[in-house]
Short mmCIF file of C-alpha atoms in Angstrom, two decimals:
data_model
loop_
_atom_site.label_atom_id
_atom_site.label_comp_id
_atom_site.label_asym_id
_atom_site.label_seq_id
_atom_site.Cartn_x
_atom_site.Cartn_y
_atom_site.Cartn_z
CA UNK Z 452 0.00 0.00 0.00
CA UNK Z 453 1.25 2.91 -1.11
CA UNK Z 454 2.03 5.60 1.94
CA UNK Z 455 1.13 9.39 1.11
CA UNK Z 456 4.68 10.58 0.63
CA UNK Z 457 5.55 7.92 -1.75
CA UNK Z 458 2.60 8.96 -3.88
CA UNK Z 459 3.77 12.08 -3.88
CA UNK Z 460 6.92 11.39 -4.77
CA UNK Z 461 5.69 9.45 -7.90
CA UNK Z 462 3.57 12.30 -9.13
CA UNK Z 463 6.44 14.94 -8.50
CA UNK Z 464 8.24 12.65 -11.64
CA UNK Z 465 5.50 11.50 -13.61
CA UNK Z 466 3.34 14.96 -13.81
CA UNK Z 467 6.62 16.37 -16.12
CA UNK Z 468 6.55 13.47 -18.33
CA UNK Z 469 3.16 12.77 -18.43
CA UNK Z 470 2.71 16.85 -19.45
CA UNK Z 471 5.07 16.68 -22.07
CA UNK Z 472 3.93 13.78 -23.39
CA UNK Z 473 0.04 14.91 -23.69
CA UNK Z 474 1.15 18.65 -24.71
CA UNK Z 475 3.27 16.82 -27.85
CA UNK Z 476 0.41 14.48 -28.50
CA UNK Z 477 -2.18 17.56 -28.42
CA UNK Z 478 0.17 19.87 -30.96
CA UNK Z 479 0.59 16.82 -33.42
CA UNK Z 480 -3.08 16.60 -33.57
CA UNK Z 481 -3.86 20.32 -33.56
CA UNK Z 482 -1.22 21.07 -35.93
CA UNK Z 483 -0.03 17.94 -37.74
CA UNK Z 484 2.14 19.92 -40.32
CA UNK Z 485 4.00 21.97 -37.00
CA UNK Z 486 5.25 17.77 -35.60
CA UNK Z 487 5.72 16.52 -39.64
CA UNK Z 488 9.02 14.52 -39.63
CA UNK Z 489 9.62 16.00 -43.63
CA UNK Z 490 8.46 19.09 -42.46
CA UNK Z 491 11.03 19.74 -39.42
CA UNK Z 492 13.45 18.48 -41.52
CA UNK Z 493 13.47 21.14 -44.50
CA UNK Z 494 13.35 23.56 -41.35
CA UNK Z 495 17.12 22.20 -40.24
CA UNK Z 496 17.99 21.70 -43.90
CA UNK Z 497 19.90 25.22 -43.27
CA UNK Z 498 22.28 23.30 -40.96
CA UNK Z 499 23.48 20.94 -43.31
CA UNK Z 500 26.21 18.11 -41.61
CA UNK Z 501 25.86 20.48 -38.96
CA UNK Z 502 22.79 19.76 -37.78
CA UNK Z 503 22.98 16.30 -35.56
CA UNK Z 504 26.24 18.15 -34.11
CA UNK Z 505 24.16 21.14 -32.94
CA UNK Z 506 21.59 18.93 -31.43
CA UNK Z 507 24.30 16.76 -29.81
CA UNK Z 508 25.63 20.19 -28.32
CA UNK Z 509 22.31 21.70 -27.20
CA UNK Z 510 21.31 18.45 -25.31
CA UNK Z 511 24.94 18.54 -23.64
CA UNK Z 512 24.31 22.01 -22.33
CA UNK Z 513 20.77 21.25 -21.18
CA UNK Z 514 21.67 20.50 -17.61
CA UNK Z 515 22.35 23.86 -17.35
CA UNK Z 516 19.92 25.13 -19.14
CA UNK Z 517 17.55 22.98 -16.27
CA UNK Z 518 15.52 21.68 -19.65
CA UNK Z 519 14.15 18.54 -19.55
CA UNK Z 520 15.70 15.71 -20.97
CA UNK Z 521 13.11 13.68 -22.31
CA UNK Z 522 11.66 16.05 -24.24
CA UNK Z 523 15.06 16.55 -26.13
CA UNK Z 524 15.10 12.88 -26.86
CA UNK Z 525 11.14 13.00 -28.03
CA UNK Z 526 12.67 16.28 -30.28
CA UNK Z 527 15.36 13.71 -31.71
CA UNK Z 528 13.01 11.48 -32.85
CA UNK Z 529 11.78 13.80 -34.97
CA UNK Z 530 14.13 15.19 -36.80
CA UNK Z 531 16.67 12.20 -37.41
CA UNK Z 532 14.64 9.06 -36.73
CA UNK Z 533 14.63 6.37 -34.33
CA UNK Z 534 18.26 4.76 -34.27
CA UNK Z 535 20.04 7.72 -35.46
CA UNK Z 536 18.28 9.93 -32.38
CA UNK Z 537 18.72 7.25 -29.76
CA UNK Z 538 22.63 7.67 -31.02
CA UNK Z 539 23.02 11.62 -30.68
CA UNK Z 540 20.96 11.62 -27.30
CA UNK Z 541 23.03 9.20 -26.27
CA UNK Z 542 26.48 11.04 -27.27
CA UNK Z 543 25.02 14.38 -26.21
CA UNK Z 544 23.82 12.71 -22.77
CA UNK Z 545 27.42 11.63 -22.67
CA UNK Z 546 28.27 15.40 -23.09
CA UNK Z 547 25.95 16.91 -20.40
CA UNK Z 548 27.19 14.14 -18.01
CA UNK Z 549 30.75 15.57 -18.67
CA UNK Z 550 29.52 19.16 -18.04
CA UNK Z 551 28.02 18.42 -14.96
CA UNK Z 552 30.41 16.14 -13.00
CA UNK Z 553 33.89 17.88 -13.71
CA UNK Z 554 32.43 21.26 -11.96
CA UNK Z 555 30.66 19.15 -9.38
CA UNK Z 556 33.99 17.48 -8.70
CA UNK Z 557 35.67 20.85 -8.09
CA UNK Z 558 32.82 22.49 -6.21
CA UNK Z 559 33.62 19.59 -3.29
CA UNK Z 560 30.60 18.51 -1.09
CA UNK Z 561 29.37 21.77 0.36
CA UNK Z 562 26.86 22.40 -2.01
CA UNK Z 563 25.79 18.92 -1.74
CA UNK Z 564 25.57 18.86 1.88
CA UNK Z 565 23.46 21.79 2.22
CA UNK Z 566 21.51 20.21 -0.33
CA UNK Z 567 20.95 16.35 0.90
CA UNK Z 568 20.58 17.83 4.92
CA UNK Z 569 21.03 14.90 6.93
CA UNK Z 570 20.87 12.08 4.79
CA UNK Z 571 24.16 13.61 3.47
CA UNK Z 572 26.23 11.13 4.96
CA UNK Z 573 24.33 8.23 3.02
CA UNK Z 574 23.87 9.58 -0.13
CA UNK Z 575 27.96 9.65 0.09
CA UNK Z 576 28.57 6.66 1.09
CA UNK Z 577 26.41 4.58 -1.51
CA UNK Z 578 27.47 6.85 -4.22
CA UNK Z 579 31.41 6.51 -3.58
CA UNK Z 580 30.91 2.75 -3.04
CA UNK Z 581 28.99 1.79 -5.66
CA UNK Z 582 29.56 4.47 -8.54
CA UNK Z 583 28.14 2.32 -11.75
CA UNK Z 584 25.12 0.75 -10.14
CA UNK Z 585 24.48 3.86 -7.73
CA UNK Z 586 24.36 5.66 -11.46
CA UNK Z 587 22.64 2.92 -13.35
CA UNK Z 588 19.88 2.58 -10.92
CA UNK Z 589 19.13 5.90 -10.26
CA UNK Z 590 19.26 6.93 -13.80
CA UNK Z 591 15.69 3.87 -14.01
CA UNK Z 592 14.78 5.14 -10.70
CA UNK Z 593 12.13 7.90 -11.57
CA UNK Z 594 12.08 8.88 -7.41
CA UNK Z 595 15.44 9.92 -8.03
CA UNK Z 596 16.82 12.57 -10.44
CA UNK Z 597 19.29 11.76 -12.97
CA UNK Z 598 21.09 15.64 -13.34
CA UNK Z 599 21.54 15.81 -9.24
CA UNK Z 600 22.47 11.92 -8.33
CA UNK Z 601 25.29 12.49 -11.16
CA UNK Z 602 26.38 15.53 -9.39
CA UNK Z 603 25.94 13.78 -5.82
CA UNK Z 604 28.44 11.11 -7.29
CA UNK Z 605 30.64 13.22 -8.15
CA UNK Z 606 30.84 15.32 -5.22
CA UNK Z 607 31.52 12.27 -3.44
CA UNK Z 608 34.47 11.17 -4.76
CA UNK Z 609 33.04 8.66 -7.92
CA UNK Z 610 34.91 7.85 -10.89
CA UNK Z 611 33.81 9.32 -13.71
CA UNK Z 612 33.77 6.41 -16.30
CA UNK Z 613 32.09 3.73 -14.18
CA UNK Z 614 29.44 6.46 -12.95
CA UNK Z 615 28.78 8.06 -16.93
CA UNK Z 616 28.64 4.23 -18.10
CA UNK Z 617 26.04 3.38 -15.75
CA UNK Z 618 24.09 6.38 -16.58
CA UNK Z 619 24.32 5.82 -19.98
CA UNK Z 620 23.06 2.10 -19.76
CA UNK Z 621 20.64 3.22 -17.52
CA UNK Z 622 19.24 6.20 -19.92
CA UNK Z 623 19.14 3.70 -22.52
CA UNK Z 624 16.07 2.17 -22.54
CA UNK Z 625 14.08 5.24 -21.74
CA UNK Z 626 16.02 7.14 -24.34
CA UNK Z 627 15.23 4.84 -26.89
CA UNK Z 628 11.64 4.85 -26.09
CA UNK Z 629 11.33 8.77 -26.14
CA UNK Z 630 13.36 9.17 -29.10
CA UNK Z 631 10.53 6.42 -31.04
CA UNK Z 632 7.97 8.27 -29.10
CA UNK Z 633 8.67 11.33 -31.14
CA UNK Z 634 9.78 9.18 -34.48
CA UNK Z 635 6.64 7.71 -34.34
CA UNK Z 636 4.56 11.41 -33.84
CA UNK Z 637 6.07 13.26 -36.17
CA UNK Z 638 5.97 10.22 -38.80
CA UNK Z 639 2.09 9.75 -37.52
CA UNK Z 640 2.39 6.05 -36.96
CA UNK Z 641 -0.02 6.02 -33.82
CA UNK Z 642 0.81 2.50 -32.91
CA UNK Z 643 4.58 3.37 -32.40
CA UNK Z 644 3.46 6.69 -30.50
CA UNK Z 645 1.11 4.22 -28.42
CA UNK Z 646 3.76 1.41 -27.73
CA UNK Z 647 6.40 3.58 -27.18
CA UNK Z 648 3.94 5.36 -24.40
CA UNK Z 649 3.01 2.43 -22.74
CA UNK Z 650 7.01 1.44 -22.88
CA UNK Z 651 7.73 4.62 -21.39
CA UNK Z 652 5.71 3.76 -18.44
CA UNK Z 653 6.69 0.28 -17.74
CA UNK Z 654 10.02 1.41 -17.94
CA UNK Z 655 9.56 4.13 -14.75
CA UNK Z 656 7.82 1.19 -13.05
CA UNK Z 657 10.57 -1.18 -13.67
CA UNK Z 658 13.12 1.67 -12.74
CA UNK Z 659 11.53 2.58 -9.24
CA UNK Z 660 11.17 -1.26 -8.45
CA UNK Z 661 14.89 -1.69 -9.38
CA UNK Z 662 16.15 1.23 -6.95
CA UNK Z 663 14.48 0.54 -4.38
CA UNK Z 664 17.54 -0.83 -2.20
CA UNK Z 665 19.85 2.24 -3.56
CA UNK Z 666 16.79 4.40 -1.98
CA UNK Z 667 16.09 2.78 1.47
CA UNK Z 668 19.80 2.24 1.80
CA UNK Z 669 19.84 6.30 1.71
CA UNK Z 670 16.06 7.12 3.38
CA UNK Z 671 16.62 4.32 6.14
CA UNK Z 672 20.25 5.55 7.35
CA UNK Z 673 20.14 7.39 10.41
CA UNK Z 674 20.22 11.31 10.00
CA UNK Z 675 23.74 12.76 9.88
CA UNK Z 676 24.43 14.69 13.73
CA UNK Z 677 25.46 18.08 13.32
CA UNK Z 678 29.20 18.38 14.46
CA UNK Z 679 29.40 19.88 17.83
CA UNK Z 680 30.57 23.29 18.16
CA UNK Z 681 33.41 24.06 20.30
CA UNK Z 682 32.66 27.19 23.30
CA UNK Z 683 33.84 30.74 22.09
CA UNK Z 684 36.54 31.47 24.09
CA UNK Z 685 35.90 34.38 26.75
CA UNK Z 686 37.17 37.47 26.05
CA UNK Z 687 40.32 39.08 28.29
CA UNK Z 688 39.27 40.88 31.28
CA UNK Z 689 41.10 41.90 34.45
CA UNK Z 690 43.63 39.43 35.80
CA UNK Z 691 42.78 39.15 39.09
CA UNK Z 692 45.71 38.85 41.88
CA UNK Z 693 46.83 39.63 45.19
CA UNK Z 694 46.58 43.11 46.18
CA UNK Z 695 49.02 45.52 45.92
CA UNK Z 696 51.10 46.99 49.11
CA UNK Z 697 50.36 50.08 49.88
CA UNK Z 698 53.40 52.36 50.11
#
């Protein structure tokens, strides 16, 4: 039975992608010529070569941007196709991972500490000990966000390749899903559209089932005590001492 916080925390992730989903469903069918795959395409044609290369770099500096990513993958779909979008979401995913855990890495743990409160402790712990699945699970675990567990693993000390490799296997299903998601609109095909939908959602069930132990190893550790603070010391004042003799 599901408690009320956990609910909660299930519609804080789905309302995003359900929204996005329904708003790109709604313009296709409002507008099918604004979401036609030929149509998008003439309107890159400008770009030549250039034009998977400027995608690649726009979805690399989307964590800083705070865009969301599946609707960049959905956007891929369109304009290059299922296989060759999953590819350049992939290699720009690769890219934003890059951007986001070098600077984490430098900015140390303060941010993150003021950030996690006192589950910070935890959230350091799994993350430096298990870097590939802590990144792999909580890239399927929808309760968890991709863009700040990265940075969380790499403010704790992570490698990079072992945590970007299990991001990247763990965006992989959901990218390719997205990506035919928006293939499949812009093309019209409503049976891939539906499919990839209903794929979409097994997948963030799957995920959150999957990370469970990664989450109630973090939620279930006790909270982090605040280190104590040592007493100012008092200020100077009047040494006190034997009286003087009087002359």
């Amino acid at each position: 039975m599901f408690t009320s916080q956990r609910f909660k925390g299930w519609l804080r992730v789905l309302a995003p992608l359900v929204l996005s989903l329904g708003g790109l469903a709604t313009l296709r069918l409002l507008g099918p010529d604004a979401l036609d795959q030929q149509e998008l395409r003439r309107w890159i044609a400008p770009l030549g070569k250039a034009a998977p290369w400027v995608y690649v770099l726009a979805l690399g500096l989307r964590p800083l941007l705070l865009l969301p990513g599946h609707v960049f993958a959905a956007v891929g779909g369109m304009l290059f196709g299922t296989l060759a979008g999953t590819a350049y979401a992939l290699l720009g995913s690769f890219l934003g991972a890059a951007v986001l855990f070098f600077p984490a890495r430098k900015l140390g743990q303060r941010p993150l500490r003021r950030l996690a409160g006192p589950r910070y402790g935890a959230l350091v712990r799994v993350a430096r000990k298990h870097d590939f699945q802590f990144a792999f699970l909580t890239t399927l675990n929808p309760l968890l966000p991709t863009d700040p567990m990265l940075i969380a693993a790499a403010a704790s000390g992570a490698r990079f390749w072992p945590s970007v490799a299990g991001m990247l296997l763990g965006t992989l299903p959901g990218t390719f899903l997205m990506v035919q998601f928006g293939s499949g609109l812009a093309q019209g095909r409503t049976w891939m559209t539906v499919v990839s939908a209903a794929g979409l959602v097994g997948s963030l069930v799957l995920g959150g089932l999957l990370g469970r132990r990664i989450y109630r190893e973090i939620s279930e550790a006790p909270p982090e005590l605040p280190e104590p603070v040592a007493p100012a010391p008092e200020p100077p004042g009047r040494v006190e001492g034997p009286p003087l003799p009087v002359s």
